[in-house]
Coordinates of C-alpha atoms in Angstrom, one line a residue:
X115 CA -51.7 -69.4 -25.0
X116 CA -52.2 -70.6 -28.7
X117 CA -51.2 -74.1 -27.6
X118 CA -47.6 -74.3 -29.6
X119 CA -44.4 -74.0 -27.9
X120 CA -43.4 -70.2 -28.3
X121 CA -46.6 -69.0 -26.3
X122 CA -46.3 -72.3 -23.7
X123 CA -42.7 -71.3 -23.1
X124 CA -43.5 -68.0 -22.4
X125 CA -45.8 -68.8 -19.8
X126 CA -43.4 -71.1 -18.4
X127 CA -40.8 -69.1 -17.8
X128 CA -42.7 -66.3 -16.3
X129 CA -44.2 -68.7 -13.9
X130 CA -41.1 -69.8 -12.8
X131 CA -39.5 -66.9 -13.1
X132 CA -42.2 -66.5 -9.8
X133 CA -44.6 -64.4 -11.7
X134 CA -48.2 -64.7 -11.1
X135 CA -49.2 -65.7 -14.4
X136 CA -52.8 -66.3 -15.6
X137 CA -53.0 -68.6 -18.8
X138 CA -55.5 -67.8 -21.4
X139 CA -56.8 -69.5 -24.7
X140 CA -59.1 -68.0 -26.8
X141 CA -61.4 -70.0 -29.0
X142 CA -61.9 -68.3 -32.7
X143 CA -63.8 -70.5 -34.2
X144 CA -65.5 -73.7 -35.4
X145 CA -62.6 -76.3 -34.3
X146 CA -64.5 -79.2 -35.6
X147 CA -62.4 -79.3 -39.2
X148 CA -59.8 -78.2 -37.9
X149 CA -59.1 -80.6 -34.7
X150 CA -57.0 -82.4 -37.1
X151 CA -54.9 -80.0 -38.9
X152 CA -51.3 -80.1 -37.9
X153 CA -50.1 -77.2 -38.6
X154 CA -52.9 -74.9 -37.5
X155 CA -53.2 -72.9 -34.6
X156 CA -56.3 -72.8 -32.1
X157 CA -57.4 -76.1 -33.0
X158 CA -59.0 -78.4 -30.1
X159 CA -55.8 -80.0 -29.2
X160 CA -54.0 -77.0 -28.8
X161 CA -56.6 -75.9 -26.6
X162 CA -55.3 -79.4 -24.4
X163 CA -52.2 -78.7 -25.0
X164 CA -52.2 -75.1 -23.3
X165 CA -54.3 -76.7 -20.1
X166 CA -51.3 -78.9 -19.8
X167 CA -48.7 -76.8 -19.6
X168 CA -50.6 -75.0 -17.0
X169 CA -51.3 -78.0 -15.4
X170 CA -47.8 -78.4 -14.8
X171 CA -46.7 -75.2 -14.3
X172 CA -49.0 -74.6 -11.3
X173 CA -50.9 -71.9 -12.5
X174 CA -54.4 -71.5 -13.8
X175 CA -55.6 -71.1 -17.3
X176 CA -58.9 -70.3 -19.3
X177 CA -60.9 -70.8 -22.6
X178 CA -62.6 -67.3 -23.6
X179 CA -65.1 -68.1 -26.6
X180 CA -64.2 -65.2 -28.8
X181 CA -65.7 -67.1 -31.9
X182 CA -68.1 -63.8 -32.5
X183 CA -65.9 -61.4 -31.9
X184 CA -63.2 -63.2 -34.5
X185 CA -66.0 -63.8 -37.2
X186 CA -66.7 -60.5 -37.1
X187 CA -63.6 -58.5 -37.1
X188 CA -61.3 -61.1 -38.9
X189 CA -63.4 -63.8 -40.8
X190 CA -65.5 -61.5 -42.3
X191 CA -62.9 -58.7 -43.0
X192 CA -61.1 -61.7 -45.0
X193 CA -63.7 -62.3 -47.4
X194 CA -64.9 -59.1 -47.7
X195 CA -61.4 -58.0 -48.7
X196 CA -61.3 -60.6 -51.5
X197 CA -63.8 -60.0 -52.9
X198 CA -63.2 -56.2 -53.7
X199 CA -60.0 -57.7 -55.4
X200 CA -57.5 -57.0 -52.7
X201 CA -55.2 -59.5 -50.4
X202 CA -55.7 -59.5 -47.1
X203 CA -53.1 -60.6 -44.0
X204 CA -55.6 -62.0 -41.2
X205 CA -52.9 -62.2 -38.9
X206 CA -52.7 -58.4 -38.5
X207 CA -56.4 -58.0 -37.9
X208 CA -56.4 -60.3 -35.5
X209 CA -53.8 -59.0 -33.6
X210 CA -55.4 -55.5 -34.0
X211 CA -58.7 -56.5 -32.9
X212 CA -59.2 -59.9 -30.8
X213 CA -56.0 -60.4 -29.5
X214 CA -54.8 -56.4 -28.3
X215 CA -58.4 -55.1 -28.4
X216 CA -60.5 -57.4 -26.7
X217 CA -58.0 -59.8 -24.9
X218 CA -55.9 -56.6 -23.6
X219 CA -59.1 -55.1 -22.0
X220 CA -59.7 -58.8 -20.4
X221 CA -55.9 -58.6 -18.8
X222 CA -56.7 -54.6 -17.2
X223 CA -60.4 -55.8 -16.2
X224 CA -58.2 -58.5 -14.2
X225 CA -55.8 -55.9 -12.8
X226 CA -53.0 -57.7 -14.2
X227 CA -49.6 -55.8 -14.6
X228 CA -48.9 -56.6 -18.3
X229 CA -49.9 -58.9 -21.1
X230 CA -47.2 -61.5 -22.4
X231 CA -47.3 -63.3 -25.7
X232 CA -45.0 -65.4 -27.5
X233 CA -44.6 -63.2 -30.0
X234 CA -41.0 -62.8 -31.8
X235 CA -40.6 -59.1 -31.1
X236 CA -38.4 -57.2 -29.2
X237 CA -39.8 -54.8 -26.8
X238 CA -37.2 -51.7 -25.7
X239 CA -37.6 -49.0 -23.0
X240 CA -36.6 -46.0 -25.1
X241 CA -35.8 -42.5 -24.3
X242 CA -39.3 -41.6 -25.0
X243 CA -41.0 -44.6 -23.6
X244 CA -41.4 -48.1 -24.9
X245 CA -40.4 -49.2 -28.9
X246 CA -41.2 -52.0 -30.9
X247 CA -37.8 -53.9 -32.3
X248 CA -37.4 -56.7 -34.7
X249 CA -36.8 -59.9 -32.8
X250 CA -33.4 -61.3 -32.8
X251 CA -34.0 -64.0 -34.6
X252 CA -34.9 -63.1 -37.8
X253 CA -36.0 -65.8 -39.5
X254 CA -39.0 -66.1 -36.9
X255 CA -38.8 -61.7 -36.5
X256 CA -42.9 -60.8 -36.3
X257 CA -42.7 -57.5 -36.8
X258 CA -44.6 -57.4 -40.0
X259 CA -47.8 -58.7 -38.0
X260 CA -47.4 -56.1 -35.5
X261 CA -47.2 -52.7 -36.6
X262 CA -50.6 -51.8 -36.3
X263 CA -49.7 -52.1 -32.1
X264 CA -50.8 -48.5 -30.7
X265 CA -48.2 -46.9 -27.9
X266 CA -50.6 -47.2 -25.8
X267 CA -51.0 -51.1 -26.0
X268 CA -47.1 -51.3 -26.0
X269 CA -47.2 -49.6 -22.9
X270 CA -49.1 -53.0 -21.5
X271 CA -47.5 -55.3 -23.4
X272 CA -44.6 -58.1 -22.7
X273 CA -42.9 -60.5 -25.9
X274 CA -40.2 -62.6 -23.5
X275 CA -39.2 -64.4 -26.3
X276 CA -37.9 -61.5 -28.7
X277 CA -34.3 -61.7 -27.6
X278 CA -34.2 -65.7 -28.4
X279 CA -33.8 -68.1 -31.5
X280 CA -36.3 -70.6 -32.3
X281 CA -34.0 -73.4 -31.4
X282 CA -33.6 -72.0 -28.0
X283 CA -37.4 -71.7 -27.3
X284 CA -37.9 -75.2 -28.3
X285 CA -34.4 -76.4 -25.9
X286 CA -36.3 -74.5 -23.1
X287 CA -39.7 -76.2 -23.6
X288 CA -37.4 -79.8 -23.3
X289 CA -35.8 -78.7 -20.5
X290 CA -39.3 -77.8 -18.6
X291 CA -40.4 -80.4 -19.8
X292 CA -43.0 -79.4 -21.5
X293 CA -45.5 -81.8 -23.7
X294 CA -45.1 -78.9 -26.7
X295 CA -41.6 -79.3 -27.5
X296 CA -41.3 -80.9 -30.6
X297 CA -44.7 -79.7 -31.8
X298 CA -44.4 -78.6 -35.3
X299 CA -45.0 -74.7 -35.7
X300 CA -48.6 -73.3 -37.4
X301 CA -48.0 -72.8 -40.8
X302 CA -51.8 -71.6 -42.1
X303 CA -53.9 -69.5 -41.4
X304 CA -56.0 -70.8 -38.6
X305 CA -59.7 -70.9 -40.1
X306 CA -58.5 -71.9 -43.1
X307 CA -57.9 -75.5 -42.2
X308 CA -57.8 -77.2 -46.1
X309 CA -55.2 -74.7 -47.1
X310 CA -57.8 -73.6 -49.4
X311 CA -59.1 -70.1 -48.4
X312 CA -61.5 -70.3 -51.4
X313 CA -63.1 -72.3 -49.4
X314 CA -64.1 -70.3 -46.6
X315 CA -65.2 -67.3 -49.0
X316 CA -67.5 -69.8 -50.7
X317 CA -69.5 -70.7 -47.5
X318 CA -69.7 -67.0 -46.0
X319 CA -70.5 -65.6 -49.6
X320 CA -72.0 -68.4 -51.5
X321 CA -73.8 -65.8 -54.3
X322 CA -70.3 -63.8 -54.5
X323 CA -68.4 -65.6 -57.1
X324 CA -69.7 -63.2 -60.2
X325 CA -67.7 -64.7 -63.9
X326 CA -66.4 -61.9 -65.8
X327 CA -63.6 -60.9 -68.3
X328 CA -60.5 -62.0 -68.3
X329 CA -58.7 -58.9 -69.9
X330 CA -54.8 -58.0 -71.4
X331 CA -53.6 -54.8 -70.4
X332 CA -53.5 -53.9 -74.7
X333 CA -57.7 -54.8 -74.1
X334 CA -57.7 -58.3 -75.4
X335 CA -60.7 -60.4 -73.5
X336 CA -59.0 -63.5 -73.6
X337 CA -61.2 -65.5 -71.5
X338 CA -63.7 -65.9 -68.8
X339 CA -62.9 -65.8 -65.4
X340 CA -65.1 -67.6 -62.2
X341 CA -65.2 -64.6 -60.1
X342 CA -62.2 -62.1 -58.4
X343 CA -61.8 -64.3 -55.8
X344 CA -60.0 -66.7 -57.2
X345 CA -57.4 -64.8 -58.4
X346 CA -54.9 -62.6 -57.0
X347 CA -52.3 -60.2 -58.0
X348 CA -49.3 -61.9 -59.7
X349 CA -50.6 -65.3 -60.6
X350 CA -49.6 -67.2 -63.0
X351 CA -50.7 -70.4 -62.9
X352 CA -54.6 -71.4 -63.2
X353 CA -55.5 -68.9 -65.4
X354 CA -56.7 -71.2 -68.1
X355 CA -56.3 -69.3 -71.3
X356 CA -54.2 -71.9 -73.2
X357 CA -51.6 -71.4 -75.5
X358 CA -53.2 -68.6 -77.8
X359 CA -52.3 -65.5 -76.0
X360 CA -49.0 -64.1 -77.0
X361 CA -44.9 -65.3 -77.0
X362 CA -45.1 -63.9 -73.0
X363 CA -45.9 -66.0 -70.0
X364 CA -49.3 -63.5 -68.7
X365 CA -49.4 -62.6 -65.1
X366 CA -52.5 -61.0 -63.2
X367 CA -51.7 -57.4 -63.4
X368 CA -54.4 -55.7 -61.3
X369 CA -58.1 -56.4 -60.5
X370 CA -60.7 -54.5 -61.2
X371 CA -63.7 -55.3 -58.6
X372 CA -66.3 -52.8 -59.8
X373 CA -66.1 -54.0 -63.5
X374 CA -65.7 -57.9 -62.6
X375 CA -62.4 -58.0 -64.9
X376 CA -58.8 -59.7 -64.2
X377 CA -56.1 -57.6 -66.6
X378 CA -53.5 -59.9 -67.1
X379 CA -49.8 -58.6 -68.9
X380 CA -46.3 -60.0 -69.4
X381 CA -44.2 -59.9 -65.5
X382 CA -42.9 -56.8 -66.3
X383 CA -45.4 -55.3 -65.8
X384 CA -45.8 -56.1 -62.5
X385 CA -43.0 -53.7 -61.2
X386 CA -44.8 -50.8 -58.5
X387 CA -42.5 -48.3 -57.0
X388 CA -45.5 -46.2 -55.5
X389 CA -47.5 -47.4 -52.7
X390 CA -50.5 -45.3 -51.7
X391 CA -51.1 -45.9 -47.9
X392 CA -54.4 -45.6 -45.4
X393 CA -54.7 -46.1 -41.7
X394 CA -51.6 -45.5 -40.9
X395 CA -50.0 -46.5 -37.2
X396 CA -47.2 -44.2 -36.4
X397 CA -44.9 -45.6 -33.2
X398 CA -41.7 -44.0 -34.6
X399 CA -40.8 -40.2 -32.9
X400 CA -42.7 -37.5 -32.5
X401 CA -46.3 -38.0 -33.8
X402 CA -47.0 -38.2 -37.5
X403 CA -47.6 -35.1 -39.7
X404 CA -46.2 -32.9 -42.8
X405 CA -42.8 -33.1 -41.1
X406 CA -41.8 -36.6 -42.1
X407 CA -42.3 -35.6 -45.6
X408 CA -39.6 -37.1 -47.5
X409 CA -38.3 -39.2 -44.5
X410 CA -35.9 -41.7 -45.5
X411 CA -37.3 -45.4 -44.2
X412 CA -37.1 -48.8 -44.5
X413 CA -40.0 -51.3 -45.4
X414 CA -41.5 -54.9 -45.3
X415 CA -44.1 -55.6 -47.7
X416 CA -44.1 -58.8 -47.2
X417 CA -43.3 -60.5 -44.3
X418 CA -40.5 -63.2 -45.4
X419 CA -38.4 -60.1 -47.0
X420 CA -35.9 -57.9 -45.2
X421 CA -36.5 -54.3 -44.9
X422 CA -35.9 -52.6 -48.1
X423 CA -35.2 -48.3 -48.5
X424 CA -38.2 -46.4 -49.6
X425 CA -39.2 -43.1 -48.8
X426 CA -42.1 -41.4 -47.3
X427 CA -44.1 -38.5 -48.8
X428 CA -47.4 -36.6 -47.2
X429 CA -48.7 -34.0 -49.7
X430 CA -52.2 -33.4 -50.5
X431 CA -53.5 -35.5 -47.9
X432 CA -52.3 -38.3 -49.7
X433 CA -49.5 -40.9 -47.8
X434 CA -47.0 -42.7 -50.1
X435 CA -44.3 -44.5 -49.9
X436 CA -42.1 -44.8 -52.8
X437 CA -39.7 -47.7 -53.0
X438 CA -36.2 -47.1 -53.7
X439 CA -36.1 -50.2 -56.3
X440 CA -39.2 -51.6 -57.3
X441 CA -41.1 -54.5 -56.4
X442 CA -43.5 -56.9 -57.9
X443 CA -46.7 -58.5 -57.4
X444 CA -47.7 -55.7 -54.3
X445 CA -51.5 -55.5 -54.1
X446 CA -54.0 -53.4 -52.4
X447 CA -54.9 -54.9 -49.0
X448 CA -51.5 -55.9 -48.2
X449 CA -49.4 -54.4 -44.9
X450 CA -46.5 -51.8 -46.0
X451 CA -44.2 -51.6 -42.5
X452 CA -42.0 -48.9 -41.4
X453 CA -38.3 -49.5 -40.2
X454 CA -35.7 -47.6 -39.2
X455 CA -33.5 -46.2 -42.2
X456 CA -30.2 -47.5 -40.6
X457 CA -28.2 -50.7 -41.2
X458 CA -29.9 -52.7 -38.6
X459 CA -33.6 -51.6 -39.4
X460 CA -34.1 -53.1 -36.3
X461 CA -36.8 -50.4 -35.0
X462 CA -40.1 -51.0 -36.1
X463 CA -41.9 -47.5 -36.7
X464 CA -45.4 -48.5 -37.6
X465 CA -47.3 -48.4 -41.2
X466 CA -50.3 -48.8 -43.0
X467 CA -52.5 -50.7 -45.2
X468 CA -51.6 -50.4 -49.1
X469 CA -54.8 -48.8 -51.2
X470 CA -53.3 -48.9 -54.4
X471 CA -50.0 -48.9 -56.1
X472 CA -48.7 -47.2 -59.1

């Protein structure tokens, strides 16, 4: 229970559904700058917020400190990740770690059934056991967060509020009555209270930020840079070379961590079609092997975009995905998700995290 409405509701209705439900808020991290952001989960109100709910509800709830356990599996991972000149999505990490790691051990060391979350995701008993679907309200669909979920956590797993639309969660919380119900939805990423995620890289790594080149893909060093970290793939804006660098608007092409450079280029060439892929999660049929070689999918490399046809290739112990039309500003660090190649793409199959892209 984050303290918003979607995981409140849940709770909600399972208890009075007459389940016996068990509330539990985990604390990630420092709360004092936080306490005050709106639109950040996990702060110390939310914390209140959750306890309420229980409150009313009838049923009881906890606060596991998990702040070690985030640091080092999320935080840390975060800044690490920027610093070798990639992008990282915390939200995945945390789900793969703290929340369906840890917390799921928490739930079996209780002897509890399942674990529910508010999580807009459909879950769907299939012929072969349990699948992951997209939610059926798209807009709020959390697939993309999810893909690294193992079949065996889906096994234990509940999302009661896959099948519904946001407005309906939030005419549910009115209609329990619940305090949550207009509360706005988290919008950042919850240790980053500012907005600024510089700013937490800066205090974890404050030696880190190494100047270097500023380079054009023709070998041009335009400029200085204040360190990879402040720059990531397809930015425009910021770069602070002035007006001397060509008729072309110059994006951030690529990064090069090991030499300390940003290569910058005209937007063109930001198109990738070719996205090499490690730690894969495979949750589609059958296990994952030489077999799916040229498998016709559907993928999310971002998680605002629908599902777009690519296609998978296993050769040489590499695993790529090539895109059927390509895409720009994909970086190394990001999520590449698998769907279903059919018109829904409603089944989520799994993925991987991108290494490079070509």
């Amino acid at each position: 229970m984050s303290g918003g409405v979607d995981s409140s509701v849940c709770a909600a209705m399972l208890a009075r559904e007459g389940y016996e439900v068990i509330g539990v808020t985990l604390q990630l991290y420092d709360h004092g700058a936080a306490i005050q952001k709106a639109k950040a989960c996990c702060a110390g109100q939310d914390i209140y917020d959750a306890q309420r709910v229980a409150e009313m509800m009838g049923f009881p709830h906890y606060v596991l400190d998990y702040e070690s356990n985030f640091k080092e599996s999320v935080i840390e991972d975060f800044a690490d990740t920027y610093l070798q000149g990639s992008t990282p999505i915390p939200c995945v990490r945390c789900n793969q770690t703290v929340k369906f790691r840890d917390l799921l051990q928490v739930a079996k060391d209780l002897n509890a059934d399942c674990m529910a979350t508010g999580h807009y995701i459909r879950r769907i008993e299939g012929p072969d056991g349990p699948e992951l679907h997209r939610a059926f309200d798209g807009g709020k669909d959390q697939s993309y967060f999810l893909f690294a979920t193992t079949r065996e956590q889906l096994d234990f797993l509940r999302f009661p509020l896959g099948h519904l639309d946001k407005s309906e969660t939030r005419r549910l919380a009115a209609e329990m009555g619940l305090n949550v119900a207009s509360k706005p939805d988290s919008q950042d990423i919850c240790f980053v209270p500012t907005g600024k995620y510089t700013d937490v890289i800066e205090k974890l790594r404050p030696h880190a930020a190494t100047p270097g080149d500023i380079v054009h893909m023709d070998g041009r060093v335009l400029g200085q840079h204040r360190g990879v970290m402040y720059y990531t793939i397809g930015q425009r804006r910021g770069l602070g070379l002035g007006d001397d660098t060509g008729t072309d608007p110059l994006f951030v092409i690529r990064i090069d961590a090991d030499k300390g450079e940003v290569i910058v280029g005209p937007r063109k060439e930001l198109e990738r079609s070719k996205l090499w892929l490690t730690d894969i999660n495979w949750i589609g049929k059958g296990e994952f092997g030489p077999e799916l070689d040229g498998l016709p999918i559907k993928v999310k490399v971002r998680s605002t975009r629908p599902p777009t046809p690519a296609h998978l290739r296993l050769s040489n112990d590499c695993i790529i995905v090539e895109l059927d039309e390509p895409d720009m500003g994909l970086s190394p660090g990001q999520a590449c998700v698998f769907y279903a190649y059919d018109a829904a793409a409603a089944r989520t199959l799994g993925g991987g995290w991108i290494t490079r892209t070509e």
